[in-house]
Amino acid sequence: KKRGGKNGALLYDPLIQDNTRQRAEIEQDIEEALTNDWFEAYFQPIVDLGNNRVIGYESLMRLAHPRKGLLPPSDIIRIAEETGAIGRIGNRVFEKALANLVALTRASGDDKTYLAVNFSPLQLEQTLPMLLTTLTARHHIDPRRIVVEITEATLLHDNPQIRMVLDEFSRIGCRIALDDFGTGYSSLSYLSRFPVDIVKIDQSFIRSLAADEAELRHKSRMLVEGITAISHKMECSVTAEGVETKEQRDLLQGFGVDCGQGYFFARPQPVEQLIAAYDTARKT
Ligand code: C2E
Ligand code: CA
Ligand code: CA
Ligand code: CA
């Protein structure tokens, strides 16, 4: 891109050029990763605050690049949504996550833990519930163990196709989690208008629970407690994201929050690591 200079001449903008190059590089990483099978599904445990047990795992995508190392999802997903590669990536990562869940179930002997999967709005095509049914059947996984995570932004425009896909997911027994709750435009109204089962309170609220500033601390505590009470009235279970300290965990437990997820409990990790932990626990 070019912009007008002082004397009317067109100047080249090095910042924009850099972004274009970076973008092209990510697009290429994505194609290479699809070809060479570099996408992985890391798992982060979700813990029941009542009894400290793991009740589920959230699948978080990673691109394991042989030269650049582990690439986090944010840039990749944003660009893949623009280029349309998100569908192929999503299917690939979902298959990996299902295979991981099978391996983990074998290691833990627990066939009740759920698998939460993030879906971008562009992935919520009419064929997705059918695909999910086919893939879970192939892996002998009960679809009731699948939690479909969507963000509030997905519901913003009340697209009839998205509503239909969510209703279909509910019908086949999947649960629906509303991610990043409290950051959108009409968070509370989504609870009455869509078949939401789980509310995931955004990590920004959890972070301010222990803020240095007393008023922010107080208000965010009131908010989390209030969101929890409303969610429960709407028959939704509540999970807090980004729990990093014992203090946060204890506060959340006091507010009646059902589940927690965050570095305090465990980081997102390769499933082999979780399996090794189960094996160690069994031997000791
Ligand atoms: P998200 O769904 O809100 O996922 C939670 C993010 O918080 C993850 O970042 C996770 O690693 C991070 N996190 C977990 N515990 C803590 C904590 O205690 N402290 C802090 N500071 N962060 C924590 P990640 O893995 O980088 O993922 C970023 C976002 O990318 C996700 O946000 C999700 O929206 C998206 N995403 C990840 N995997 C997929 C995928 O397979 N498909 C799609 N469509 N989106 C995905
Ligand atoms: Ca999520
Ligand atoms: Ca989130
Ligand atoms: Ca429900």
mmCIF file of C-alpha atoms and ligand atoms in Angstrom:
data_model
loop_
_atom_site.group_PDB
_atom_site.id
_atom_site.type_symbol
_atom_site.label_atom_id
_atom_site.label_comp_id
_atom_site.label_asym_id
_atom_site.label_seq_id
_atom_site.Cartn_x
_atom_site.Cartn_y
_atom_site.Cartn_z
ATOM 1 C CA LYS A 1 0.000 0.000 0.000
ATOM 2 C CA LYS A 2 1.085 3.511 -0.666
ATOM 3 C CA ARG A 3 0.167 6.813 0.883
ATOM 4 C CA GLY A 4 0.442 10.421 -0.167
ATOM 5 C CA GLY A 5 3.637 12.211 0.801
ATOM 6 C CA LYS A 6 4.234 15.883 1.668
ATOM 7 C CA ASN A 7 4.734 16.916 -1.927
ATOM 8 C CA GLY A 8 2.058 14.692 -3.323
ATOM 9 C CA ALA A 9 4.466 11.862 -4.181
ATOM 10 C CA LEU A 10 3.480 8.336 -3.184
ATOM 11 C CA LEU A 11 5.659 7.005 -0.375
ATOM 12 C CA TYR A 12 6.112 3.373 0.454
ATOM 13 C CA ASP A 13 5.022 2.449 3.979
ATOM 14 C CA PRO A 14 7.575 0.010 5.476
ATOM 15 C CA LEU A 15 5.202 -0.977 8.305
ATOM 16 C CA ILE A 16 2.510 -2.164 5.919
ATOM 17 C CA GLN A 17 5.073 -3.919 3.760
ATOM 18 C CA ASP A 18 6.300 -5.813 6.822
ATOM 19 C CA ASN A 19 2.788 -6.896 7.723
ATOM 20 C CA THR A 20 2.171 -8.130 4.199
ATOM 21 C CA ARG A 21 5.336 -10.185 4.280
ATOM 22 C CA GLN A 22 4.516 -11.610 7.706
ATOM 23 C CA ARG A 23 1.045 -12.491 6.517
ATOM 24 C CA ALA A 24 2.291 -14.249 3.403
ATOM 25 C CA GLU A 25 4.689 -16.197 5.595
ATOM 26 C CA ILE A 26 1.883 -17.370 7.890
ATOM 27 C CA GLU A 27 -0.223 -18.354 4.873
ATOM 28 C CA GLN A 28 2.671 -20.457 3.672
ATOM 29 C CA ASP A 29 3.210 -21.985 7.138
ATOM 30 C CA ILE A 30 -0.453 -23.008 7.135
ATOM 31 C CA GLU A 31 -0.254 -24.738 3.748
ATOM 32 C CA GLU A 32 2.986 -26.496 4.695
ATOM 33 C CA ALA A 33 1.514 -27.549 8.012
ATOM 34 C CA LEU A 34 -1.538 -29.065 6.319
ATOM 35 C CA THR A 35 0.642 -30.925 3.820
ATOM 36 C CA ASN A 36 3.144 -32.197 6.402
ATOM 37 C CA ASP A 37 0.758 -32.783 9.275
ATOM 38 C CA TRP A 38 2.220 -30.224 11.690
ATOM 39 C CA PHE A 39 -1.058 -29.261 13.386
ATOM 40 C CA GLU A 40 -1.508 -30.613 16.891
ATOM 41 C CA ALA A 41 -4.264 -30.567 19.492
ATOM 42 C CA TYR A 42 -2.870 -29.631 22.896
ATOM 43 C CA PHE A 43 -5.115 -30.401 25.876
ATOM 44 C CA GLN A 44 -5.712 -28.221 28.915
ATOM 45 C CA PRO A 45 -7.525 -29.840 31.854
ATOM 46 C CA ILE A 46 -10.736 -28.303 33.230
ATOM 47 C CA VAL A 47 -11.163 -28.922 36.938
ATOM 48 C CA ASP A 48 -14.287 -29.306 39.095
ATOM 49 C CA LEU A 49 -13.796 -26.745 41.891
ATOM 50 C CA GLY A 50 -15.936 -28.861 44.225
ATOM 51 C CA ASN A 51 -13.704 -31.934 44.305
ATOM 52 C CA ASN A 52 -10.574 -30.918 42.360
ATOM 53 C CA ARG A 53 -11.129 -33.585 39.719
ATOM 54 C CA VAL A 54 -10.515 -33.146 36.017
ATOM 55 C CA ILE A 55 -13.895 -33.213 34.318
ATOM 56 C CA GLY A 56 -12.829 -32.251 30.820
ATOM 57 C CA TYR A 57 -10.157 -31.035 28.454
ATOM 58 C CA GLU A 58 -10.128 -28.105 26.096
ATOM 59 C CA SER A 59 -8.398 -28.766 22.801
ATOM 60 C CA LEU A 60 -6.108 -25.875 21.842
ATOM 61 C CA MET A 61 -4.520 -25.887 18.427
ATOM 62 C CA ARG A 62 -0.767 -25.565 17.944
ATOM 63 C CA LEU A 63 1.296 -25.494 14.775
ATOM 64 C CA ALA A 64 4.449 -27.467 15.537
ATOM 65 C CA HIS A 65 6.844 -25.959 13.025
ATOM 66 C CA PRO A 66 10.092 -27.956 12.667
ATOM 67 C CA ARG A 67 12.223 -24.795 12.372
ATOM 68 C CA LYS A 68 10.213 -22.054 14.092
ATOM 69 C CA GLY A 69 8.965 -24.121 17.008
ATOM 70 C CA LEU A 70 5.467 -24.096 18.445
ATOM 71 C CA LEU A 71 3.276 -21.400 16.906
ATOM 72 C CA PRO A 72 0.267 -20.185 18.955
ATOM 73 C CA PRO A 73 -3.155 -20.122 17.294
ATOM 74 C CA SER A 74 -4.213 -16.472 17.331
ATOM 75 C CA ASP A 75 -2.499 -15.196 14.140
ATOM 76 C CA ILE A 76 -2.986 -18.485 12.342
ATOM 77 C CA ILE A 77 -6.719 -18.551 13.000
ATOM 78 C CA ARG A 78 -7.277 -14.913 12.084
ATOM 79 C CA ILE A 79 -5.508 -15.375 8.758
ATOM 80 C CA ALA A 80 -7.042 -18.785 8.071
ATOM 81 C CA GLU A 81 -10.482 -17.246 8.557
ATOM 82 C CA GLU A 82 -9.657 -14.708 5.883
ATOM 83 C CA THR A 83 -8.204 -17.163 3.385
ATOM 84 C CA GLY A 84 -10.795 -19.863 4.051
ATOM 85 C CA ALA A 85 -8.236 -22.422 5.264
ATOM 86 C CA ILE A 86 -9.944 -22.509 8.687
ATOM 87 C CA GLY A 87 -12.277 -25.326 7.648
ATOM 88 C CA ARG A 88 -9.452 -27.664 6.651
ATOM 89 C CA ILE A 89 -7.410 -26.757 9.748
ATOM 90 C CA GLY A 90 -10.408 -27.190 12.011
ATOM 91 C CA ASN A 91 -11.248 -30.649 10.679
ATOM 92 C CA ARG A 92 -7.635 -31.754 10.966
ATOM 93 C CA VAL A 93 -7.281 -30.521 14.545
ATOM 94 C CA PHE A 94 -10.659 -31.979 15.524
ATOM 95 C CA GLU A 95 -9.591 -35.441 14.259
ATOM 96 C CA LYS A 96 -6.360 -35.135 16.253
ATOM 97 C CA ALA A 97 -8.286 -34.121 19.347
ATOM 98 C CA LEU A 98 -10.620 -37.136 19.047
ATOM 99 C CA ALA A 99 -7.663 -39.519 18.674
ATOM 100 C CA ASN A 100 -6.083 -37.856 21.736
ATOM 101 C CA LEU A 101 -9.285 -38.297 23.720
ATOM 102 C CA VAL A 102 -9.335 -42.009 22.868
ATOM 103 C CA ALA A 103 -5.716 -42.417 23.996
ATOM 104 C CA LEU A 104 -6.353 -40.456 27.176
ATOM 105 C CA THR A 105 -9.491 -42.433 27.997
ATOM 106 C CA ARG A 106 -7.502 -45.636 27.612
ATOM 107 C CA ALA A 107 -4.809 -44.332 30.005
ATOM 108 C CA SER A 108 -7.135 -42.871 32.638
ATOM 109 C CA GLY A 109 -9.926 -45.432 32.435
ATOM 110 C CA ASP A 110 -12.328 -42.499 32.700
ATOM 111 C CA ASP A 111 -14.810 -42.391 29.836
ATOM 112 C CA LYS A 112 -16.840 -39.491 31.243
ATOM 113 C CA THR A 113 -14.396 -36.601 30.821
ATOM 114 C CA TYR A 114 -15.456 -34.275 28.057
ATOM 115 C CA LEU A 115 -13.634 -32.741 25.142
ATOM 116 C CA ALA A 116 -14.199 -29.042 24.505
ATOM 117 C CA VAL A 117 -13.453 -27.907 20.972
ATOM 118 C CA ASN A 118 -13.241 -24.330 19.689
ATOM 119 C CA PHE A 119 -15.173 -23.609 16.513
ATOM 120 C CA SER A 120 -14.831 -20.381 14.582
ATOM 121 C CA PRO A 121 -18.107 -18.986 13.158
ATOM 122 C CA LEU A 122 -16.902 -19.834 9.646
ATOM 123 C CA GLN A 123 -16.682 -23.520 10.589
ATOM 124 C CA LEU A 124 -20.308 -23.705 11.691
ATOM 125 C CA GLU A 125 -21.600 -24.933 8.359
ATOM 126 C CA GLN A 126 -24.713 -27.030 8.071
ATOM 127 C CA THR A 127 -22.604 -30.141 7.458
ATOM 128 C CA LEU A 128 -20.609 -29.801 10.694
ATOM 129 C CA PRO A 129 -22.976 -31.676 13.073
ATOM 130 C CA MET A 130 -23.115 -34.560 10.584
ATOM 131 C CA LEU A 131 -19.320 -34.586 10.332
ATOM 132 C CA LEU A 132 -19.072 -34.592 14.105
ATOM 133 C CA THR A 133 -21.471 -37.530 14.290
ATOM 134 C CA THR A 134 -19.439 -39.469 11.724
ATOM 135 C CA LEU A 135 -16.067 -38.769 13.334
ATOM 136 C CA THR A 136 -17.153 -39.495 16.904
ATOM 137 C CA ALA A 137 -18.748 -42.762 15.734
ATOM 138 C CA ARG A 138 -15.536 -43.721 13.943
ATOM 139 C CA HIS A 139 -13.582 -43.190 17.182
ATOM 140 C CA HIS A 140 -16.300 -44.823 19.324
ATOM 141 C CA ILE A 141 -16.813 -41.615 21.272
ATOM 142 C CA ASP A 142 -20.196 -40.718 22.725
ATOM 143 C CA PRO A 143 -21.178 -37.322 21.202
ATOM 144 C CA ARG A 144 -22.390 -36.325 24.663
ATOM 145 C CA ARG A 145 -18.704 -36.041 25.601
ATOM 146 C CA ILE A 146 -18.220 -33.210 23.126
ATOM 147 C CA VAL A 147 -18.523 -29.582 24.175
ATOM 148 C CA VAL A 148 -18.779 -27.124 21.301
ATOM 149 C CA GLU A 149 -17.104 -23.846 22.289
ATOM 150 C CA ILE A 150 -18.218 -20.743 20.452
ATOM 151 C CA THR A 151 -17.439 -17.133 21.273
ATOM 152 C CA GLU A 152 -20.012 -14.445 21.820
ATOM 153 C CA ALA A 153 -18.976 -12.818 18.547
ATOM 154 C CA THR A 154 -20.366 -15.877 16.734
ATOM 155 C CA LEU A 155 -23.878 -15.040 17.949
ATOM 156 C CA LEU A 156 -23.723 -11.311 17.287
ATOM 157 C CA HIS A 157 -25.699 -11.288 14.058
ATOM 158 C CA ASP A 158 -28.135 -14.052 14.967
ATOM 159 C CA ASN A 159 -27.467 -15.869 11.728
ATOM 160 C CA PRO A 160 -30.228 -18.478 11.147
ATOM 161 C CA GLN A 161 -27.706 -21.012 9.880
ATOM 162 C CA ILE A 162 -25.671 -20.765 13.080
ATOM 163 C CA ARG A 163 -28.822 -21.141 15.144
ATOM 164 C CA MET A 164 -29.717 -24.273 13.158
ATOM 165 C CA VAL A 165 -26.248 -25.769 13.602
ATOM 166 C CA LEU A 166 -26.309 -25.102 17.365
ATOM 167 C CA ASP A 167 -29.776 -26.650 17.702
ATOM 168 C CA GLU A 168 -28.547 -29.697 15.786
ATOM 169 C CA PHE A 169 -25.516 -30.033 18.080
ATOM 170 C CA SER A 170 -27.846 -29.905 21.079
ATOM 171 C CA ARG A 171 -30.079 -32.529 19.511
ATOM 172 C CA ILE A 172 -27.235 -35.019 19.064
ATOM 173 C CA GLY A 173 -26.235 -34.504 22.701
ATOM 174 C CA CYS A 174 -23.276 -32.131 22.469
ATOM 175 C CA ARG A 175 -23.118 -29.342 25.008
ATOM 176 C CA ILE A 176 -22.572 -25.756 23.967
ATOM 177 C CA ALA A 177 -20.188 -23.470 25.829
ATOM 178 C CA LEU A 178 -20.228 -19.707 25.432
ATOM 179 C CA ASP A 179 -16.567 -18.668 25.440
ATOM 180 C CA ASP A 180 -15.067 -15.315 26.541
ATOM 181 C CA PHE A 181 -18.321 -14.564 28.330
ATOM 182 C CA GLY A 182 -18.837 -10.941 29.299
ATOM 183 C CA THR A 183 -16.726 -9.398 26.540
ATOM 184 C CA GLY A 184 -19.429 -9.197 23.859
ATOM 185 C CA TYR A 185 -22.226 -6.781 23.064
ATOM 186 C CA SER A 186 -25.225 -8.507 24.597
ATOM 187 C CA SER A 187 -23.769 -11.323 26.660
ATOM 188 C CA LEU A 188 -26.791 -11.882 28.873
ATOM 189 C CA SER A 189 -29.321 -12.013 26.052
ATOM 190 C CA TYR A 190 -27.456 -14.909 24.403
ATOM 191 C CA LEU A 191 -28.285 -17.055 27.423
ATOM 192 C CA SER A 192 -31.989 -16.752 26.724
ATOM 193 C CA ARG A 193 -31.804 -16.880 22.929
ATOM 194 C CA PHE A 194 -29.433 -19.808 22.318
ATOM 195 C CA PRO A 195 -29.116 -23.340 23.738
ATOM 196 C CA VAL A 196 -26.131 -22.562 25.977
ATOM 197 C CA ASP A 197 -25.083 -25.158 28.581
ATOM 198 C CA ILE A 198 -21.786 -23.769 29.869
ATOM 199 C CA VAL A 199 -20.721 -20.178 30.451
ATOM 200 C CA LYS A 200 -16.968 -19.578 30.341
ATOM 201 C CA ILE A 201 -16.192 -16.345 32.187
ATOM 202 C CA ASP A 202 -13.477 -14.489 30.306
ATOM 203 C CA GLN A 203 -10.017 -14.408 31.840
ATOM 204 C CA SER A 204 -10.012 -10.602 32.036
ATOM 205 C CA PHE A 205 -12.567 -10.824 34.881
ATOM 206 C CA ILE A 206 -10.560 -13.482 36.677
ATOM 207 C CA ARG A 207 -7.399 -11.398 36.395
ATOM 208 C CA SER A 208 -9.005 -8.387 38.085
ATOM 209 C CA LEU A 209 -10.256 -10.467 41.036
ATOM 210 C CA ALA A 210 -6.894 -9.800 42.684
ATOM 211 C CA ALA A 211 -6.203 -6.367 41.153
ATOM 212 C CA ASP A 212 -4.141 -3.893 43.167
ATOM 213 C CA GLU A 213 -6.824 -1.264 42.843
ATOM 214 C CA ALA A 214 -9.471 -1.857 45.509
ATOM 215 C CA GLU A 215 -12.481 -0.637 43.566
ATOM 216 C CA LEU A 216 -11.690 -2.688 40.458
ATOM 217 C CA ARG A 217 -11.094 -5.687 42.681
ATOM 218 C CA HIS A 218 -14.408 -5.201 44.445
ATOM 219 C CA LYS A 219 -16.411 -4.641 41.282
ATOM 220 C CA SER A 220 -14.972 -7.575 39.404
ATOM 221 C CA ARG A 221 -15.758 -9.827 42.359
ATOM 222 C CA MET A 222 -19.358 -8.617 42.352
ATOM 223 C CA LEU A 223 -19.501 -9.214 38.589
ATOM 224 C CA VAL A 224 -18.164 -12.759 38.713
ATOM 225 C CA GLU A 225 -20.482 -13.645 41.571
ATOM 226 C CA GLY A 226 -23.425 -12.073 39.715
ATOM 227 C CA ILE A 227 -22.655 -13.730 36.386
ATOM 228 C CA THR A 228 -22.445 -17.056 38.208
ATOM 229 C CA ALA A 229 -25.806 -16.569 39.910
ATOM 230 C CA ILE A 230 -27.535 -15.544 36.664
ATOM 231 C CA SER A 231 -25.951 -18.419 34.721
ATOM 232 C CA HIS A 232 -27.125 -20.901 37.324
ATOM 233 C CA LYS A 233 -30.658 -19.476 37.146
ATOM 234 C CA MET A 234 -30.481 -20.047 33.376
ATOM 235 C CA GLU A 235 -29.403 -23.655 34.145
ATOM 236 C CA CYS A 236 -25.902 -23.150 32.795
ATOM 237 C CA SER A 237 -22.795 -24.450 34.453
ATOM 238 C CA VAL A 238 -19.974 -21.907 34.945
ATOM 239 C CA THR A 239 -16.276 -22.299 34.151
ATOM 240 C CA ALA A 240 -13.671 -19.656 34.980
ATOM 241 C CA GLU A 241 -10.870 -19.231 32.463
ATOM 242 C CA GLY A 242 -7.314 -18.121 33.188
ATOM 243 C CA VAL A 243 -7.130 -19.190 36.838
ATOM 244 C CA GLU A 244 -3.493 -18.589 37.743
ATOM 245 C CA THR A 245 -3.355 -18.409 41.543
ATOM 246 C CA LYS A 246 -4.688 -20.185 44.598
ATOM 247 C CA GLU A 247 -6.254 -16.911 45.719
ATOM 248 C CA GLN A 248 -8.314 -16.754 42.507
ATOM 249 C CA ARG A 249 -9.274 -20.405 42.835
ATOM 250 C CA ASP A 250 -10.480 -19.933 46.426
ATOM 251 C CA LEU A 251 -12.456 -16.795 45.549
ATOM 252 C CA LEU A 252 -14.122 -18.528 42.587
ATOM 253 C CA GLN A 253 -15.032 -21.498 44.725
ATOM 254 C CA GLY A 254 -16.618 -19.084 47.217
ATOM 255 C CA PHE A 255 -18.676 -17.457 44.450
ATOM 256 C CA GLY A 256 -20.124 -20.828 43.501
ATOM 257 C CA VAL A 257 -18.261 -21.140 40.189
ATOM 258 C CA ASP A 258 -18.422 -24.783 39.085
ATOM 259 C CA CYS A 259 -15.154 -25.318 37.238
ATOM 260 C CA GLY A 260 -11.783 -23.703 36.686
ATOM 261 C CA GLN A 261 -9.200 -23.778 33.960
ATOM 262 C CA GLY A 262 -5.782 -22.136 33.954
ATOM 263 C CA TYR A 263 -2.093 -22.329 34.704
ATOM 264 C CA PHE A 264 -2.816 -22.814 38.427
ATOM 265 C CA PHE A 265 -4.151 -26.268 37.547
ATOM 266 C CA ALA A 266 -2.263 -27.112 34.367
ATOM 267 C CA ARG A 267 -0.999 -25.616 31.115
ATOM 268 C CA PRO A 268 -2.146 -26.742 27.700
ATOM 269 C CA GLN A 269 0.097 -29.703 26.881
ATOM 270 C CA PRO A 270 0.646 -32.579 24.454
ATOM 271 C CA VAL A 271 -1.589 -35.500 25.320
ATOM 272 C CA GLU A 272 1.453 -37.774 25.746
ATOM 273 C CA GLN A 273 2.353 -35.683 28.786
ATOM 274 C CA LEU A 274 -1.074 -36.138 30.344
ATOM 275 C CA ILE A 275 -0.940 -39.874 29.669
ATOM 276 C CA ALA A 276 2.503 -40.095 31.312
ATOM 277 C CA ALA A 277 1.078 -38.352 34.380
ATOM 278 C CA TYR A 278 -1.742 -40.923 34.622
ATOM 279 C CA ASP A 279 0.736 -43.769 34.262
ATOM 280 C CA THR A 280 2.941 -42.334 37.025
ATOM 281 C CA ALA A 281 -0.066 -41.830 39.297
ATOM 282 C CA ARG A 282 -1.119 -45.446 38.784
ATOM 283 C CA LYS A 283 2.324 -46.826 39.638
ATOM 284 C CA THR A 284 2.689 -44.858 42.884
HETATM 285 P P1 C2E B 1 -9.660 -19.461 24.180
HETATM 286 O O1 C2E B 1 -10.627 -20.446 23.621
HETATM 287 O O2 C2E B 1 -10.218 -18.398 25.060
HETATM 288 O O3 C2E B 1 -8.582 -20.337 24.940
HETATM 289 C C1 C2E B 1 -7.982 -19.987 26.161
HETATM 290 C C2 C2E B 1 -6.624 -19.373 25.951
HETATM 291 O O4 C2E B 1 -6.078 -19.001 27.219
HETATM 292 C C3 C2E B 1 -5.610 -20.334 25.349
HETATM 293 O O5 C2E B 1 -4.732 -19.569 24.530
HETATM 294 C C4 C2E B 1 -4.876 -20.870 26.578
HETATM 295 O O6 C2E B 1 -3.588 -21.356 26.290
HETATM 296 C C5 C2E B 1 -4.840 -19.629 27.419
HETATM 297 N N1 C2E B 1 -4.733 -19.914 28.851
HETATM 298 C C6 C2E B 1 -5.127 -21.013 29.533
HETATM 299 N N2 C2E B 1 -4.917 -20.880 30.850
HETATM 300 C C7 C2E B 1 -4.370 -19.658 31.025
HETATM 301 C C8 C2E B 1 -3.924 -18.923 32.200
HETATM 302 O O7 C2E B 1 -3.985 -19.376 33.340
HETATM 303 N N3 C2E B 1 -3.417 -17.685 31.968
HETATM 304 C C9 C2E B 1 -3.331 -17.144 30.724
HETATM 305 N N4 C2E B 1 -2.800 -15.915 30.602
HETATM 306 N N5 C2E B 1 -3.738 -17.800 29.609
HETATM 307 C C10 C2E B 1 -4.259 -19.040 29.759
HETATM 308 P P2 C2E B 1 -4.248 -20.149 23.118
HETATM 309 O O8 C2E B 1 -3.986 -21.614 23.246
HETATM 310 O O9 C2E B 1 -3.145 -19.254 22.647
HETATM 311 O O10 C2E B 1 -5.513 -19.957 22.196
HETATM 312 C C11 C2E B 1 -5.957 -18.670 21.828
HETATM 313 C C12 C2E B 1 -7.303 -18.717 21.174
HETATM 314 O O11 C2E B 1 -7.230 -19.371 19.897
HETATM 315 C C13 C2E B 1 -8.338 -19.531 21.945
HETATM 316 O O12 C2E B 1 -8.844 -18.736 22.991
HETATM 317 C C14 C2E B 1 -9.347 -19.841 20.863
HETATM 318 O O13 C2E B 1 -10.217 -18.754 20.671
HETATM 319 C C15 C2E B 1 -8.475 -19.988 19.636
HETATM 320 N N6 C2E B 1 -8.275 -21.420 19.330
HETATM 321 C C16 C2E B 1 -7.418 -22.303 19.893
HETATM 322 N N7 C2E B 1 -7.504 -23.513 19.291
HETATM 323 C C17 C2E B 1 -8.444 -23.411 18.330
HETATM 324 C C18 C2E B 1 -8.988 -24.320 17.347
HETATM 325 O O14 C2E B 1 -8.638 -25.516 17.250
HETATM 326 N N8 C2E B 1 -9.950 -23.817 16.507
HETATM 327 C C19 C2E B 1 -10.378 -22.514 16.594
HETATM 328 N N9 C2E B 1 -11.318 -22.095 15.741
HETATM 329 N N10 C2E B 1 -9.897 -21.641 17.501
HETATM 330 C C20 C2E B 1 -8.934 -22.080 18.360
HETATM 331 CA CA CA B 2 -12.162 -21.744 24.224
HETATM 332 CA CA CA B 3 -11.852 -17.883 26.254
HETATM 333 CA CA CA B 4 -29.355 -26.635 27.807
#
